[in-house]
Amino acid sequence: ARRRWALVRVPEADEERVRPGQPATLHLDAAPGEPLRGEVAWVDAVADRATRSLVARVELRLDDAAHAHAGLR
């Protein structure tokens, strides 16, 4: 498996709850019921004014690229 990453939009209101090194779980559309575990690598320092969100990069190991929904814990 190769190291992959996903960009996850984080609502500005949750900014204080998301930090680098934090565990993350991604749920792939291609593999329902088989969540992938990863880790937050970085979080934007400034929120996007239009979307009122920050982008977090989650690193994980994945065999094939696929669309995913992410939840940070």
mmCIF file with all atom_site columns, C-alpha atoms in Angstrom:
data_model
loop_
_atom_site.group_PDB
_atom_site.id
_atom_site.type_symbol
_atom_site.label_atom_id
_atom_site.label_alt_id
_atom_site.label_comp_id
_atom_site.label_asym_id
_atom_site.label_entity_id
_atom_site.label_seq_id
_atom_site.pdbx_PDB_ins_code
_atom_site.Cartn_x
_atom_site.Cartn_y
_atom_site.Cartn_z
_atom_site.occupancy
_atom_site.B_iso_or_equiv
_atom_site.pdbx_formal_charge
_atom_site.auth_seq_id
_atom_site.auth_comp_id
_atom_site.auth_asym_id
_atom_site.auth_atom_id
_atom_site.pdbx_PDB_model_num
ATOM 1  C CA . ALA A 1 1  ? 0.000   0.000  0.000  1.00 0.00 ? 1  ALA A CA 1
ATOM 2  C CA . ARG A 1 2  ? 1.152   3.489  -0.771 1.00 0.00 ? 2  ARG A CA 1
ATOM 3  C CA . ARG A 1 3  ? 0.817   6.493  1.476  1.00 0.00 ? 3  ARG A CA 1
ATOM 4  C CA . ARG A 1 4  ? -2.146  8.612  0.407  1.00 0.00 ? 4  ARG A CA 1
ATOM 5  C CA . TRP A 1 5  ? -3.812  11.713 1.759  1.00 0.00 ? 5  TRP A CA 1
ATOM 6  C CA . ALA A 1 6  ? -7.205  13.366 1.747  1.00 0.00 ? 6  ALA A CA 1
ATOM 7  C CA . LEU A 1 7  ? -8.104  17.023 2.122  1.00 0.00 ? 7  LEU A CA 1
ATOM 8  C CA . VAL A 1 8  ? -10.940 17.498 4.593  1.00 0.00 ? 8  VAL A CA 1
ATOM 9  C CA . ARG A 1 9  ? -12.940 20.705 5.083  1.00 0.00 ? 9  ARG A CA 1
ATOM 10 C CA . VAL A 1 10 ? -13.285 21.605 8.748  1.00 0.00 ? 10 VAL A CA 1
ATOM 11 C CA . PRO A 1 11 ? -15.981 24.106 9.774  1.00 0.00 ? 11 PRO A CA 1
ATOM 12 C CA . GLU A 1 12 ? -14.467 27.254 11.247 1.00 0.00 ? 12 GLU A CA 1
ATOM 13 C CA . ALA A 1 13 ? -16.442 26.615 14.457 1.00 0.00 ? 13 ALA A CA 1
ATOM 14 C CA . ASP A 1 14 ? -14.483 23.343 14.944 1.00 0.00 ? 14 ASP A CA 1
ATOM 15 C CA . GLU A 1 15 ? -11.067 24.919 14.371 1.00 0.00 ? 15 GLU A CA 1
ATOM 16 C CA . GLU A 1 16 ? -9.957  24.445 17.985 1.00 0.00 ? 16 GLU A CA 1
ATOM 17 C CA . ARG A 1 17 ? -10.841 20.727 17.929 1.00 0.00 ? 17 ARG A CA 1
ATOM 18 C CA . VAL A 1 18 ? -8.591  19.678 15.005 1.00 0.00 ? 18 VAL A CA 1
ATOM 19 C CA . ARG A 1 19 ? -4.820  19.402 15.460 1.00 0.00 ? 19 ARG A CA 1
ATOM 20 C CA . PRO A 1 20 ? -1.887  17.756 13.644 1.00 0.00 ? 20 PRO A CA 1
ATOM 21 C CA . GLY A 1 21 ? -1.226  14.263 14.990 1.00 0.00 ? 21 GLY A CA 1
ATOM 22 C CA . GLN A 1 22 ? -4.901  13.706 15.774 1.00 0.00 ? 22 GLN A CA 1
ATOM 23 C CA . PRO A 1 23 ? -6.394  10.357 14.650 1.00 0.00 ? 23 PRO A CA 1
ATOM 24 C CA . ALA A 1 24 ? -8.913  10.485 11.790 1.00 0.00 ? 24 ALA A CA 1
ATOM 25 C CA . THR A 1 25 ? -11.307 7.955  10.267 1.00 0.00 ? 25 THR A CA 1
ATOM 26 C CA . LEU A 1 26 ? -12.260 7.980  6.583  1.00 0.00 ? 26 LEU A CA 1
ATOM 27 C CA . HIS A 1 27 ? -15.186 6.047  5.134  1.00 0.00 ? 27 HIS A CA 1
ATOM 28 C CA . LEU A 1 28 ? -14.745 5.087  1.477  1.00 0.00 ? 28 LEU A CA 1
ATOM 29 C CA . ASP A 1 29 ? -17.707 4.909  -0.876 1.00 0.00 ? 29 ASP A CA 1
ATOM 30 C CA . ALA A 1 30 ? -15.946 1.969  -2.555 1.00 0.00 ? 30 ALA A CA 1
ATOM 31 C CA . ALA A 1 31 ? -15.648 0.023  0.701  1.00 0.00 ? 31 ALA A CA 1
ATOM 32 C CA . PRO A 1 32 ? -18.647 0.666  2.942  1.00 0.00 ? 32 PRO A CA 1
ATOM 33 C CA . GLY A 1 33 ? -18.228 -0.673 6.461  1.00 0.00 ? 33 GLY A CA 1
ATOM 34 C CA . GLU A 1 34 ? -14.421 -0.714 6.168  1.00 0.00 ? 34 GLU A CA 1
ATOM 35 C CA . PRO A 1 35 ? -13.170 2.595  7.604  1.00 0.00 ? 35 PRO A CA 1
ATOM 36 C CA . LEU A 1 36 ? -9.572  3.653  7.065  1.00 0.00 ? 36 LEU A CA 1
ATOM 37 C CA . ARG A 1 37 ? -7.532  5.089  9.891  1.00 0.00 ? 37 ARG A CA 1
ATOM 38 C CA . GLY A 1 38 ? -5.230  8.023  9.382  1.00 0.00 ? 38 GLY A CA 1
ATOM 39 C CA . GLU A 1 39 ? -3.724  11.014 11.076 1.00 0.00 ? 39 GLU A CA 1
ATOM 40 C CA . VAL A 1 40 ? -4.134  14.757 10.612 1.00 0.00 ? 40 VAL A CA 1
ATOM 41 C CA . ALA A 1 41 ? -0.864  15.989 9.083  1.00 0.00 ? 41 ALA A CA 1
ATOM 42 C CA . TRP A 1 42 ? -1.647  19.722 8.996  1.00 0.00 ? 42 TRP A CA 1
ATOM 43 C CA . VAL A 1 43 ? -4.480  22.222 9.243  1.00 0.00 ? 43 VAL A CA 1
ATOM 44 C CA . ASP A 1 44 ? -4.738  25.542 7.397  1.00 0.00 ? 44 ASP A CA 1
ATOM 45 C CA . ALA A 1 45 ? -3.869  28.477 9.617  1.00 0.00 ? 45 ALA A CA 1
ATOM 46 C CA . VAL A 1 46 ? -6.525  30.730 8.067  1.00 0.00 ? 46 VAL A CA 1
ATOM 47 C CA . ALA A 1 47 ? -10.157 29.911 7.258  1.00 0.00 ? 47 ALA A CA 1
ATOM 48 C CA . ASP A 1 48 ? -11.574 30.404 3.765  1.00 0.00 ? 48 ASP A CA 1
ATOM 49 C CA . ARG A 1 49 ? -13.903 33.397 4.084  1.00 0.00 ? 49 ARG A CA 1
ATOM 50 C CA . ALA A 1 50 ? -16.303 32.118 1.393  1.00 0.00 ? 50 ALA A CA 1
ATOM 51 C CA . THR A 1 51 ? -16.825 28.655 2.932  1.00 0.00 ? 51 THR A CA 1
ATOM 52 C CA . ARG A 1 52 ? -16.013 29.561 6.556  1.00 0.00 ? 52 ARG A CA 1
ATOM 53 C CA . SER A 1 53 ? -13.886 26.436 6.752  1.00 0.00 ? 53 SER A CA 1
ATOM 54 C CA . LEU A 1 54 ? -10.272 25.331 7.041  1.00 0.00 ? 54 LEU A CA 1
ATOM 55 C CA . VAL A 1 55 ? -8.625  22.500 5.142  1.00 0.00 ? 55 VAL A CA 1
ATOM 56 C CA . ALA A 1 56 ? -6.979  19.642 7.042  1.00 0.00 ? 56 ALA A CA 1
ATOM 57 C CA . ARG A 1 57 ? -4.732  17.089 5.351  1.00 0.00 ? 57 ARG A CA 1
ATOM 58 C CA . VAL A 1 58 ? -5.233  13.511 6.565  1.00 0.00 ? 58 VAL A CA 1
ATOM 59 C CA . GLU A 1 59 ? -2.508  10.978 5.740  1.00 0.00 ? 59 GLU A CA 1
ATOM 60 C CA . LEU A 1 60 ? -3.387  7.295  5.398  1.00 0.00 ? 60 LEU A CA 1
ATOM 61 C CA . ARG A 1 61 ? -2.320  4.102  3.647  1.00 0.00 ? 61 ARG A CA 1
ATOM 62 C CA . LEU A 1 62 ? -4.528  3.110  0.749  1.00 0.00 ? 62 LEU A CA 1
ATOM 63 C CA . ASP A 1 63 ? -4.274  0.642  -2.129 1.00 0.00 ? 63 ASP A CA 1
ATOM 64 C CA . ASP A 1 64 ? -6.557  2.492  -4.573 1.00 0.00 ? 64 ASP A CA 1
ATOM 65 C CA . ALA A 1 65 ? -7.649  6.119  -4.682 1.00 0.00 ? 65 ALA A CA 1
ATOM 66 C CA . ALA A 1 66 ? -11.400 6.501  -4.107 1.00 0.00 ? 66 ALA A CA 1
ATOM 67 C CA . HIS A 1 67 ? -13.924 9.108  -3.059 1.00 0.00 ? 67 HIS A CA 1
ATOM 68 C CA . ALA A 1 68 ? -14.253 9.318  0.710  1.00 0.00 ? 68 ALA A CA 1
ATOM 69 C CA . HIS A 1 69 ? -16.209 10.967 3.516  1.00 0.00 ? 69 HIS A CA 1
ATOM 70 C CA . ALA A 1 70 ? -14.165 11.859 6.574  1.00 0.00 ? 70 ALA A CA 1
ATOM 71 C CA . GLY A 1 71 ? -14.873 12.271 10.248 1.00 0.00 ? 71 GLY A CA 1
ATOM 72 C CA . LEU A 1 72 ? -12.307 13.531 12.731 1.00 0.00 ? 72 LEU A CA 1
ATOM 73 C CA . ARG A 1 73 ? -12.412 12.360 16.314 1.00 0.00 ? 73 ARG A CA 1
#
